[in-house]
mmCIF file of N, CA and C in Angstrom:
data_model
loop_
_atom_site.group_PDB
_atom_site.id
_atom_site.type_symbol
_atom_site.label_atom_id
_atom_site.label_comp_id
_atom_site.label_asym_id
_atom_site.label_seq_id
_atom_site.Cartn_x
_atom_site.Cartn_y
_atom_site.Cartn_z
ATOM 1 N N MET A 1 32.279 -19.437 -23.633
ATOM 2 C CA MET A 1 32.661 -18.014 -23.914
ATOM 3 C C MET A 1 34.343 -17.722 -24.457
ATOM 4 N N GLU A 2 34.713 -17.127 -25.084
ATOM 5 C CA GLU A 2 36.147 -16.925 -24.986
ATOM 6 C C GLU A 2 36.393 -15.938 -24.883
ATOM 7 N N PRO A 3 38.306 -15.319 -24.416
ATOM 8 C CA PRO A 3 38.227 -13.879 -24.384
ATOM 9 C C PRO A 3 38.317 -12.643 -25.496
ATOM 10 N N PHE A 4 37.762 -11.566 -25.207
ATOM 11 C CA PHE A 4 37.184 -10.725 -26.049
ATOM 12 C C PHE A 4 38.649 -10.311 -27.149
ATOM 13 N N ASN A 5 38.635 -10.541 -28.540
ATOM 14 C CA ASN A 5 39.475 -10.609 -29.226
ATOM 15 C C ASN A 5 38.928 -8.937 -30.485
ATOM 16 N N LEU A 6 39.979 -8.195 -30.278
ATOM 17 C CA LEU A 6 39.326 -7.210 -30.905
ATOM 18 C C LEU A 6 38.834 -7.159 -32.588
ATOM 19 N N LYS A 7 40.311 -7.722 -32.962
ATOM 20 C CA LYS A 7 40.213 -8.290 -34.388
ATOM 21 C C LYS A 7 38.969 -9.022 -34.443
ATOM 22 N N GLU A 8 39.174 -9.781 -34.265
ATOM 23 C CA GLU A 8 37.724 -10.452 -34.495
ATOM 24 C C GLU A 8 36.574 -10.233 -34.434
ATOM 25 N N ALA A 9 36.369 -8.988 -33.688
ATOM 26 C CA ALA A 9 34.906 -8.708 -33.316
ATOM 27 C C ALA A 9 34.775 -7.466 -34.591
ATOM 28 N N GLU A 10 36.340 -7.011 -34.982
ATOM 29 C CA GLU A 10 36.159 -5.621 -36.166
ATOM 30 C C GLU A 10 35.600 -6.557 -37.355
ATOM 31 N N GLU A 11 36.334 -7.887 -37.182
ATOM 32 C CA GLU A 11 35.407 -8.793 -38.477
ATOM 33 C C GLU A 11 34.222 -8.960 -38.715
ATOM 34 N N GLY A 12 33.649 -8.789 -37.898
ATOM 35 C CA GLY A 12 32.319 -9.232 -37.483
ATOM 36 C C GLY A 12 32.030 -10.807 -36.948
ATOM 37 N N LYS A 13 32.700 -11.332 -36.230
ATOM 38 C CA LYS A 13 32.758 -12.224 -35.509
ATOM 39 C C LYS A 13 31.789 -11.860 -34.249
ATOM 40 N N PRO A 14 30.758 -12.994 -33.920
ATOM 41 C CA PRO A 14 29.920 -12.687 -32.687
ATOM 42 C C PRO A 14 29.981 -11.938 -31.638
ATOM 43 N N VAL A 15 29.747 -11.199 -30.707
ATOM 44 C CA VAL A 15 30.066 -10.829 -29.466
ATOM 45 C C VAL A 15 28.962 -10.984 -28.463
ATOM 46 N N CYS A 16 29.447 -11.065 -26.960
ATOM 47 C CA CYS A 16 28.183 -11.636 -26.157
ATOM 48 C C CYS A 16 28.936 -10.636 -24.854
ATOM 49 N N ASN A 17 28.087 -10.587 -23.799
ATOM 50 C CA ASN A 17 28.605 -10.347 -22.375
ATOM 51 C C ASN A 17 28.834 -11.464 -21.548
ATOM 52 N N ARG A 18 29.376 -10.902 -20.476
ATOM 53 C CA ARG A 18 29.343 -11.889 -19.774
ATOM 54 C C ARG A 18 28.896 -12.717 -19.091
ATOM 55 N N ILE A 19 27.257 -12.486 -18.974
ATOM 56 C CA ILE A 19 26.251 -13.280 -18.882
ATOM 57 C C ILE A 19 25.873 -13.828 -20.018
ATOM 58 N N GLY A 20 26.162 -13.816 -21.205
ATOM 59 C CA GLY A 20 25.519 -14.126 -22.562
ATOM 60 C C GLY A 20 24.556 -13.889 -23.522
ATOM 61 N N ASN A 21 24.419 -12.298 -22.929
ATOM 62 C CA ASN A 21 23.903 -11.562 -23.706
ATOM 63 C C ASN A 21 24.463 -11.439 -25.048
ATOM 64 N N ASP A 22 23.562 -11.290 -26.044
ATOM 65 C CA ASP A 22 24.226 -10.717 -26.989
ATOM 66 C C ASP A 22 24.450 -9.517 -26.715
ATOM 67 N N VAL A 23 25.490 -9.065 -28.100
ATOM 68 C CA VAL A 23 26.231 -7.662 -28.207
ATOM 69 C C VAL A 23 26.014 -7.288 -29.873
ATOM 70 N N ARG A 24 25.608 -6.130 -30.001
ATOM 71 C CA ARG A 24 25.805 -5.636 -31.401
ATOM 72 C C ARG A 24 26.800 -4.357 -30.836
ATOM 73 N N ILE A 25 27.849 -4.778 -31.881
ATOM 74 C CA ILE A 25 29.105 -3.086 -31.822
ATOM 75 C C ILE A 25 28.794 -2.171 -32.320
ATOM 76 N N ILE A 26 28.116 -0.924 -32.588
ATOM 77 C CA ILE A 26 28.070 -0.142 -32.833
ATOM 78 C C ILE A 26 29.325 0.833 -33.736
ATOM 79 N N CYS A 27 30.219 1.309 -33.146
ATOM 80 C CA CYS A 27 31.138 1.189 -33.571
ATOM 81 C C CYS A 27 32.448 1.004 -32.776
ATOM 82 N N PHE A 28 33.703 1.051 -33.381
ATOM 83 C CA PHE A 28 34.888 0.731 -32.141
ATOM 84 C C PHE A 28 36.267 2.182 -32.613
ATOM 85 N N ASP A 29 35.579 3.257 -33.009
ATOM 86 C CA ASP A 29 36.485 4.514 -33.045
ATOM 87 C C ASP A 29 35.840 5.494 -32.515
ATOM 88 N N ARG A 30 34.995 5.540 -31.037
ATOM 89 C CA ARG A 30 35.007 6.323 -30.756
ATOM 90 C C ARG A 30 36.123 7.254 -30.060
ATOM 91 N N ILE A 31 35.671 8.395 -29.956
ATOM 92 C CA ILE A 31 37.068 9.307 -29.156
ATOM 93 C C ILE A 31 37.004 9.423 -27.981
ATOM 94 N N SER A 32 37.600 8.507 -27.232
ATOM 95 C CA SER A 32 37.092 8.290 -25.716
ATOM 96 C C SER A 32 38.432 7.053 -25.253
ATOM 97 N N LYS A 33 38.411 6.978 -24.112
ATOM 98 C CA LYS A 33 39.871 5.838 -23.590
ATOM 99 C C LYS A 33 38.021 4.456 -23.254
ATOM 100 N N TYR A 34 36.956 4.871 -23.935
ATOM 101 C CA TYR A 34 35.716 3.858 -23.914
ATOM 102 C C TYR A 34 35.891 4.349 -25.432
ATOM 103 N N PRO A 35 36.885 3.385 -26.559
ATOM 104 C CA PRO A 35 36.354 3.786 -27.922
ATOM 105 C C PRO A 35 34.940 2.521 -28.243
ATOM 106 N N ILE A 36 35.084 1.456 -27.899
ATOM 107 C CA ILE A 36 33.483 0.788 -28.472
ATOM 108 C C ILE A 36 32.261 0.964 -28.109
ATOM 109 N N VAL A 37 31.820 1.409 -28.494
ATOM 110 C CA VAL A 37 30.229 1.607 -28.465
ATOM 111 C C VAL A 37 29.454 0.439 -29.020
ATOM 112 N N ALA A 38 28.547 -0.429 -27.619
ATOM 113 C CA ALA A 38 27.957 -1.903 -28.102
ATOM 114 C C ALA A 38 26.219 -1.241 -27.350
ATOM 115 N N LEU A 39 25.609 -2.296 -28.338
ATOM 116 C CA LEU A 39 24.475 -2.391 -27.449
ATOM 117 C C LEU A 39 24.010 -4.452 -27.070
ATOM 118 N N HIS A 40 23.753 -3.812 -25.601
ATOM 119 C CA HIS A 40 23.529 -4.788 -25.074
ATOM 120 C C HIS A 40 21.978 -5.376 -25.341
ATOM 121 N N SER A 41 21.970 -6.739 -25.553
ATOM 122 C CA SER A 41 20.570 -7.307 -25.697
ATOM 123 C C SER A 41 19.944 -7.907 -24.516
ATOM 124 N N SER A 42 18.852 -7.441 -24.116
ATOM 125 C CA SER A 42 18.114 -8.614 -22.893
ATOM 126 C C SER A 42 16.813 -8.737 -23.687
ATOM 127 N N PRO A 43 15.958 -9.579 -22.913
ATOM 128 C CA PRO A 43 14.280 -9.900 -23.229
ATOM 129 C C PRO A 43 13.389 -8.682 -23.759
ATOM 130 N N TYR A 44 13.652 -7.959 -23.270
ATOM 131 C CA TYR A 44 12.666 -6.985 -23.612
ATOM 132 C C TYR A 44 13.323 -5.074 -23.785
ATOM 133 N N LEU A 45 14.717 -4.910 -23.726
ATOM 134 C CA LEU A 45 15.236 -3.907 -24.324
ATOM 135 C C LEU A 45 17.391 -4.322 -24.971
ATOM 136 N N GLU A 46 17.506 -3.269 -25.370
ATOM 137 C CA GLU A 46 19.020 -2.877 -25.734
ATOM 138 C C GLU A 46 19.519 -1.823 -24.872
ATOM 139 N N GLN A 47 20.484 -1.517 -24.132
ATOM 140 C CA GLN A 47 21.376 -1.066 -23.595
ATOM 141 C C GLN A 47 22.314 -0.592 -24.165
ATOM 142 N N VAL A 48 22.572 0.574 -24.215
ATOM 143 C CA VAL A 48 23.933 1.458 -24.803
ATOM 144 C C VAL A 48 24.771 1.552 -23.594
ATOM 145 N N CYS A 49 26.130 0.381 -24.036
ATOM 146 C CA CYS A 49 27.567 0.300 -22.963
ATOM 147 C C CYS A 49 28.743 1.216 -23.802
ATOM 148 N N THR A 50 29.542 1.774 -23.538
ATOM 149 C CA THR A 50 30.882 1.661 -23.481
ATOM 150 C C THR A 50 32.136 1.207 -23.384
ATOM 151 N N HIS A 51 32.728 0.454 -23.733
ATOM 152 C CA HIS A 51 34.220 -0.513 -23.576
ATOM 153 C C HIS A 51 35.346 0.070 -23.592
ATOM 154 N N THR A 52 36.667 -0.376 -23.084
ATOM 155 C CA THR A 52 37.904 -0.392 -23.729
ATOM 156 C C THR A 52 38.007 -0.707 -24.856
ATOM 157 N N SER A 53 39.442 -0.898 -25.057
ATOM 158 C CA SER A 53 39.574 -1.612 -26.282
ATOM 159 C C SER A 53 39.912 -3.064 -26.674
ATOM 160 N N ASN A 54 39.710 -3.069 -24.696
ATOM 161 C CA ASN A 54 40.054 -4.830 -24.510
ATOM 162 C C ASN A 54 38.294 -5.534 -24.378
ATOM 163 N N GLY A 55 37.807 -4.559 -24.551
ATOM 164 C CA GLY A 55 36.364 -5.074 -23.874
ATOM 165 C C GLY A 55 35.738 -4.890 -22.284
ATOM 166 N N LYS A 56 36.476 -4.631 -21.813
ATOM 167 C CA LYS A 56 36.215 -3.994 -20.666
ATOM 168 C C LYS A 56 34.863 -2.746 -20.445
ATOM 169 N N SER A 57 34.134 -2.955 -19.039
ATOM 170 C CA SER A 57 33.037 -1.392 -19.562
ATOM 171 C C SER A 57 33.957 -0.674 -18.213
ATOM 172 N N HIS A 58 34.199 -1.362 -17.488
ATOM 173 C CA HIS A 58 35.222 -0.416 -16.322
ATOM 174 C C HIS A 58 36.533 -1.478 -16.283
ATOM 175 N N PRO A 59 37.683 -0.775 -16.717
ATOM 176 C CA PRO A 59 38.800 -1.187 -16.875
ATOM 177 C C PRO A 59 39.682 -1.858 -15.346
ATOM 178 N N GLU A 60 38.952 -1.763 -14.255
ATOM 179 C CA GLU A 60 39.220 -2.410 -12.940
ATOM 180 C C GLU A 60 38.395 -3.442 -11.967
ATOM 181 N N VAL A 61 37.106 -3.954 -12.536
ATOM 182 C CA VAL A 61 36.139 -4.242 -11.982
ATOM 183 C C VAL A 61 35.713 -5.155 -12.964
ATOM 184 N N PRO A 62 35.330 -6.295 -12.589
ATOM 185 C CA PRO A 62 34.691 -7.111 -13.675
ATOM 186 C C PRO A 62 32.838 -7.052 -13.857
ATOM 187 N N SER A 63 32.404 -6.930 -14.625
ATOM 188 C CA SER A 63 31.331 -6.543 -14.620
ATOM 189 C C SER A 63 30.332 -7.220 -15.720
ATOM 190 N N SER A 64 29.080 -7.579 -15.229
ATOM 191 C CA SER A 64 28.348 -8.543 -16.412
ATOM 192 C C SER A 64 28.193 -7.715 -17.885
ATOM 193 N N PHE A 65 28.559 -6.546 -18.123
ATOM 194 C CA PHE A 65 28.773 -6.081 -19.842
ATOM 195 C C PHE A 65 30.043 -6.153 -20.407
ATOM 196 N N ASP A 66 31.501 -7.162 -19.474
ATOM 197 C CA ASP A 66 32.484 -7.552 -20.280
ATOM 198 C C ASP A 66 31.773 -7.467 -21.416
ATOM 199 N N LEU A 67 32.595 -7.602 -22.382
ATOM 200 C CA LEU A 67 32.507 -8.283 -24.003
ATOM 201 C C LEU A 67 33.444 -10.001 -23.851
ATOM 202 N N PHE A 68 32.672 -10.583 -24.647
ATOM 203 C CA PHE A 68 33.404 -11.969 -24.685
ATOM 204 C C PHE A 68 33.228 -12.472 -26.322
ATOM 205 N N MET A 69 34.187 -13.139 -26.847
ATOM 206 C CA MET A 69 33.704 -13.528 -28.072
ATOM 207 C C MET A 69 32.661 -14.763 -27.900
ATOM 208 N N LYS A 70 31.343 -14.567 -28.541
ATOM 209 C CA LYS A 70 30.818 -15.334 -28.711
ATOM 210 C C LYS A 70 30.898 -16.486 -29.233
ATOM 211 N N GLU A 71 30.530 -18.044 -28.535
ATOM 212 C CA GLU A 71 31.150 -19.282 -29.129
ATOM 213 C C GLU A 71 30.526 -19.859 -30.359
ATOM 214 N N GLN A 72 31.205 -20.012 -31.159
ATOM 215 C CA GLN A 72 30.344 -20.157 -32.494
ATOM 216 C C GLN A 72 30.035 -21.730 -32.947
ATOM 217 N N LYS A 73 29.245 -22.756 -33.272
ATOM 218 C CA LYS A 73 28.300 -23.501 -33.112
ATOM 219 C C LYS A 73 28.987 -24.173 -34.536
ATOM 220 N N LYS A 74 30.006 -25.361 -34.482
ATOM 221 C CA LYS A 74 30.692 -25.964 -35.257
ATOM 222 C C LYS A 74 29.874 -26.795 -36.304
ATOM 223 N N ARG A 75 30.201 -26.683 -37.543
ATOM 224 C CA ARG A 75 29.727 -27.540 -38.536
ATOM 225 C C ARG A 75 30.156 -28.695 -39.151
ATOM 226 N N ASN A 76 29.083 -29.847 -39.139
ATOM 227 C CA ASN A 76 29.506 -30.869 -38.920
ATOM 228 C C ASN A 76 29.518 -31.266 -40.675
#
């Protein structure tokens, strides 16, 4: 996983959380100090979470819900 990159996420590049689960970003412009609204996938459900513009679910404490850029498979 690579660190979260807001510009790349806005361009539609894949995002995951700290534990590697897929994340679908719903919006980047919520009026709040947590402007990113995302759905975190697990085997049985999706959970709504909000994030700072740098992908943190809590600004001071690491969380399994923090956002990362998902590694993309390279084509040969």
